[in-house]
Structure formats: structure tokens, C-alpha cells
Amino acid sequence: MPAHADAIPSSSPAFATPAYPLRLQKSTTNSVKPTILPVLLPAATLRPLAFRTFTKKHNLTLNSAALQALAIFIGKHCGSGWREEGLAENVLDEAAKLWKRNGGSLIVEGEGKEIREVLRSLESCMHGGRVHQQGNSSRHASVSSLESARDETSDRSITRSNKLVRDDSQASLGLSGLDVEDIEAQDTRIQEPRHFLKVVGAFEQPRLTYDAHKKHFDRTTTAPSLLPDPVHKTQFFRNRYSLIHQRLLRNESFQTPTITVSRERLLHQSSSTVATTQQAYKLTPIANLLGRSGSSHVLLGLLTIAPTGSLAISDLTGSIALDVQHARAIPEDGAWFTPGMIVIVDGVYEEEGSAFSGLGGGGGVGGTIGGKFFAHSVGGPPCERREVTMGIGGTNGSGDSSAGGGFGWVDFLGVGSERAAGPRMRKMEKAILQLQNPGRGAFARTKTAILGEVNLDIPRSVEALKRVLGLYAAGPEEDIPMSFVLVGNFVQNAVMAEGGSGGSIEYKECFNILSAALSDYPTVLEAATFVFVPGDNDPWASAFSAGAATVLPKSRVPELFTSRVKRLFSAANPEAEKSSGSKFGGEAVWTSNPTRLTLFGPAQELVIFRDDMSGRLRRSAIAFQKSESKDSFEQIEADKTEASCHPDEEMEVDRAVEHAESHLPAATDGQPANSAAANELQIARKLVKTILDQGHLSPFPLNTRPVLWDHADALRLYPLPSALVLVDPEAPPFAITYEGCHVMNPGKLVAEGRKGVARWIEYDTRSKR
């Protein structure tokens, strides 16, 4: 009889057996989790293997509690094969990589929750005593799956595995390859550097304290206070001193070589890089000066004014009177030295009675050492490049993590540490910043426009701001900066201090004028992030300071005055989304003074600070005598101190700024115009070297420039930022690079004495200039 049309082809119609049976997935022994017999593994037995893996391979240190936790974990999940089959080494290696990925410190402590999270993550990946990639054991096809479905799943798995490719040493077994995205597969609309721009205010930064014993930064867990205990003031200066002290001990000039180099070989080396046993400096604590009268020493301490009114120097061990009558500055006329700065002093100690008699005969009471220290030379601590501090290898910070020391695992700004997020973010930075094809709509806007001293109560300043915005609005879209930084003072005089700027109503009216000026340029508002940094004349601190220096850091402008500007951006963004389809519109960010802009996580850091610093330095600086002649050895030492850590790289000056400043009008005394420009350039060099060598934005006594003790970390310039914007209207505009840090001063927006001239600075994140 004829076969039915819908009958299934069968080799045995009676039993309905298909001619092509479905091939079922054979069950394997791998689908069943092997049984591991736990063993009791002593911590002392595991210690040699843990030392080789954590310390020698990953530069980590295990304490006893962490070692005990790892021993219990390995004994439970690896059993008796932990040594013979190499199971323990695999687990320890993955634990160390996962610890680094989570941003752990150099010391692995077993009491905290971090090690428990690492072990919990490892436990979910354990299979037969080994760490397997997550999902391998559950990736088998179901019993009812067809062959085509299995092939499609396999293709998707291969495609996904190709996207999870990393070129660093932390990618293995899926634990270190999590959350890694393929940059080229992303949509071009999100390949905009502004998506990776983050504003970190002074009150949002992590509060870190340097532990001199552990040689590591610890996060402060106590809540900050405006009226903290007096011990916090001592901790503030102790932290500053410890940071500079550890930075100085890593400098080659303060390290005695263990191998003696022949004199003939040294003569062929550059004088700025020679560090022999005779030339290596050794720091002496002030307390160790007792009983060593007439001997020469090098001191590192804080310049202070003693209760007797004389100059003194202090460190963590004591204080001593300082005589700088015959001292000279190194380099001469190259930096300012004021009370409140940490300096290096070379001189001779004389006990009381052997060279002079007078006040200060406490004999060590209250930490004051009897006698006086006669200084021969005074210099600042040499600066340290950002790459050295963060432990970055390669040329110009290429992002390849070195095997050396540094604080690469410390998250200074809450955007990820250099070792954990740096390589991936630098890869993204390189891929996005090189994207430049305006014809196809793919371009990277990498510039930041910085406008200083934007006085909104002066019509000329508002008109200059409109001219600047109109210049960018008239050009193509790719020429619009990704961000605008407007720095105060936003009024000419202190607000609510019975000054010329009036009260709160007049101050709010100034921002209403700003809102009206910004509304004329919607294309700029839709494509940029506007950052507003206040000055000393802005509320609320201006109501009490009456124009004097306010406490640092300074909080942002209150929302009471900025509501209309925020509504302007809120109304502009929907219009931009309708016209261009972009969901990432403009933004107005009101932040503190100082503030920091990070781009691509820890890859780039831009510090913005508004302060009349140059005038305060000139008023408070110590006057040294100028030597008329120098011998060759003194000249070598002066050049060596000025060159600091990398003596082969000198301070670079932006040639465009230098060319512009060379056209100043001639002075009245008949000197050529370039002499005035050279004088301004010298002032700029002194200002940059003083601040970066100190590693602090306010190296002054607290009675000169008050500082909130619990938020003093926001003023720290360690590690050195990629760029520093120091808005100081009293200093000449400049752009100088020192030790890899590009320092800029835009000056006032409206140039004094030059009608119709607006002045601002553009910072390019691609060239870091």
C-alpha cells in the first residue's frame, strides 16, 4: 500500500524508529563534579609556595591571617593533590590576580572583607580542585538539542571568546578577563572623549593617609568634620612631611650606591647623573644633632616661625633655630622659600654656648633642640614624575605596567588605580583619541577651553565671554571643545561683605546675565560640559572673609544662585536630541576650588586651582644673599638640584606663549621689550618649580592660608597630575612643562591695558599641551 505523505522515514515502521535518529549528547565524567577529600593544611606548610606566588611574582605581602585563610581554602577545595598536581599554585596565582583587580593594597590582610570576597569568587569557579572559567561546566547542549543548534552555539562562543582578548598578565581563566569590551565593536556615537570625562570635587576625593611604617596609603574611614580634634592638625603636617621624605629617599641623589665605581668611569658620565659615595646626601634627624657640635649635616624639615620670632626648622623628631644670614638659595633665584614649606638645608650645627648665647636654652624641652643650625644652602625637595610615582613603564607613560615599585595600586581619585584600570583605559584612550574622520562623522573632540577670572558684574568680561563662545559656535562642530572651564572670581568684590558687589540678590542677577549670554549659543551648550570653579569672592565664605583669603578647599557656588543656568541646559538637551539624535547633551557642573578633571580614569588628571599665589609668595618669601661668584662644584650641585629626578629634561616653555609675550611694549627705562618678557618668564618658572617641588597647592602657614584639616588631601599634588591650571591674575600668563606636568595660567579673561582683547587657554588632551 502506498506510504502516507506525512509519514516519517523509518527503518522499522512497526516500531516508528527514525531513519536518522537524533544524536544525544553523551554524558561525560566531567559533568559530574569530582569528589575532593578535604585535608587539614597548616599555614606554615603553604608559606613557601605562597611567598613565591604572592611576593616574588605579584609583589604582594601576606600577613598571617590571610595565609591561614588561604590554607583553609586550599585544603578544603584542593585536597591531598594540592602539592603533587600543582593545584595550590594555580589557586594562589588566581587569588593574587583577583586581589589586584579589586584594587587591594600591597599588604594582603586576612581580617577584612576583601579577602573573603576573593575567596568567595574563587569558590564559585572551583571544579575538581582547579579554577575553571565560569560557564564551562554548564555549556553542554541539552539532550533534546539538535546538531545545528550546537553548531550555532559554538559559533557564538568562539565569537565571544575572540572579544575577550587581553594583552596584560592578569587575563587568565575568566577571572581577570571580566568586563572587558572590544573598543572597535562599540558604536561610534559613544566614542567621544567627553563620555570618559569626570569632575572630582575636593569633598568627593577619597581621604588617604600615608603610613610610613607600611609605606602605603590607608583610606581614612572616620567621617570628616569642620571642627575636628587637634590631633588632625598634627596629622596634616605629618602626612605632608612623610610623603616628601619617602619621595626624597627614592631619589638617586640620596641613595648611596652599594657598588663602588671607578673614578675614571665616573669622569665619562654627565655631572648631573653622577651619584658617588662622596656626593650622595644623607638626611639627619634634628634630634640626632645633640652632642655633634661643629659637624655638617643635611636636614629636611618644615620652615616655621618660633615663638621668639626667629626662623626655625622642624621635623618629626624636634625643632631647632635656623640661621640663614649667610645662606644662599639653590637654585639661585629659581624658587621661593616661605614659612610653611618643607625644605632641604645644608649647614653646620653649633651647640649653645660654643658659638653664641641667647634665647632658646630649653635644652630639648618641648621638642626644641638647644643651639642653632647655621645654613650654607637651602633648596626644595626635588620633584618626582608621575610615571615614577605610579610605577608606569614605557616611554612617556605608554601604559605598560612596570615590575618596579610605586603606588600603582592606590586609587587616589576614586576612578580606579593605575595597575587595575590603567592599561585598559589607556588602550581605550589611544583608540578613541586617534579617531579623526570628520567626513564620516567620526571625530574626537579633545580640547578643553579654560577661562580665568570671569567677572560677571563687569560688562566687558561678559562681552568677552560671548565673543569666545561665538568664535566656537561659528566654526565646525569638531572644533568645539569638549569642555569649558569657567574660573572665578565671578564678581569683582566679595559678596555680602558690604563691598561693591552687593548682596545675594545682585549676585544671583550676575548668573542670570550669564544664562542670557549662554542662551545665544545653543550649539555650544549641546556639545560641551561647562565646569564652574569659584574664587575667594564667591559665597558663602566671602561673607566672612571680606575679600581676604578664605579657607581651602572652598565649596561650590550654592544652588540658590545657579538655578537659571541649570534650566538652560535642561531645555537645550531635548532640542539637541531631536535635531541630531544624540542622547548625550551638554552639562553644567558646579564644583569646588580646587577641583580635578579625570579623563579615561587614571590615564589623565587635570587639576584646576584659583588663588592669588604669586603675590602671597612675594610677600612671605625669605630673602637670601646672592653670591657673586661660584666655584665649579657648587655650580654642579645647583644644576643637579634644579634638574631633580630627571636631569636630562629641562623645563619646557610653550613657544606660542613665549612668542606672544615677546611683543610687549618697551619699558620706560629704555630696556628692550624682550627683557620684560624674560622677567615674566622667570617669575613663571619660579612659581611652577615652587609649587610642584612642594607637592602641595597651599605651602603656607595656616594663619596665612587656612586649610580644612580633614580635607587637606584635596590640596595634594602627589602623584604629579598630567596638567595643572593655576589661575593667578597677579602672575603673567604662561604655559610651562616641568617634570612632565604642563602648568598653565590663563590670567584674566579681559587683558588689562589691551582694549578689545580676550585671553584664554586651550588644553589638548591628545598632546597633553
XYZ file of C-alpha atoms in Angstrom, residues 248-261 275-283:
23
model
C 63.260 62.053 48.635
C 64.689 58.706 49.750
C 63.864 57.241 46.331
C 65.843 59.969 44.604
C 69.215 58.802 43.311
C 70.957 61.762 44.970
C 70.011 60.384 48.400
C 70.898 56.745 47.720
C 74.397 55.517 48.484
C 75.484 53.058 45.778
C 76.416 49.601 47.020
C 78.926 49.044 44.187
C 81.984 51.265 44.058
C 82.504 52.769 40.617
C 75.904 59.849 42.461
C 79.071 58.621 44.140
C 79.590 57.686 47.741
C 81.072 61.110 48.448
C 78.287 63.002 46.626
C 75.301 61.044 47.973
C 73.383 63.044 50.566
C 72.315 61.661 53.921
C 69.463 63.186 55.897
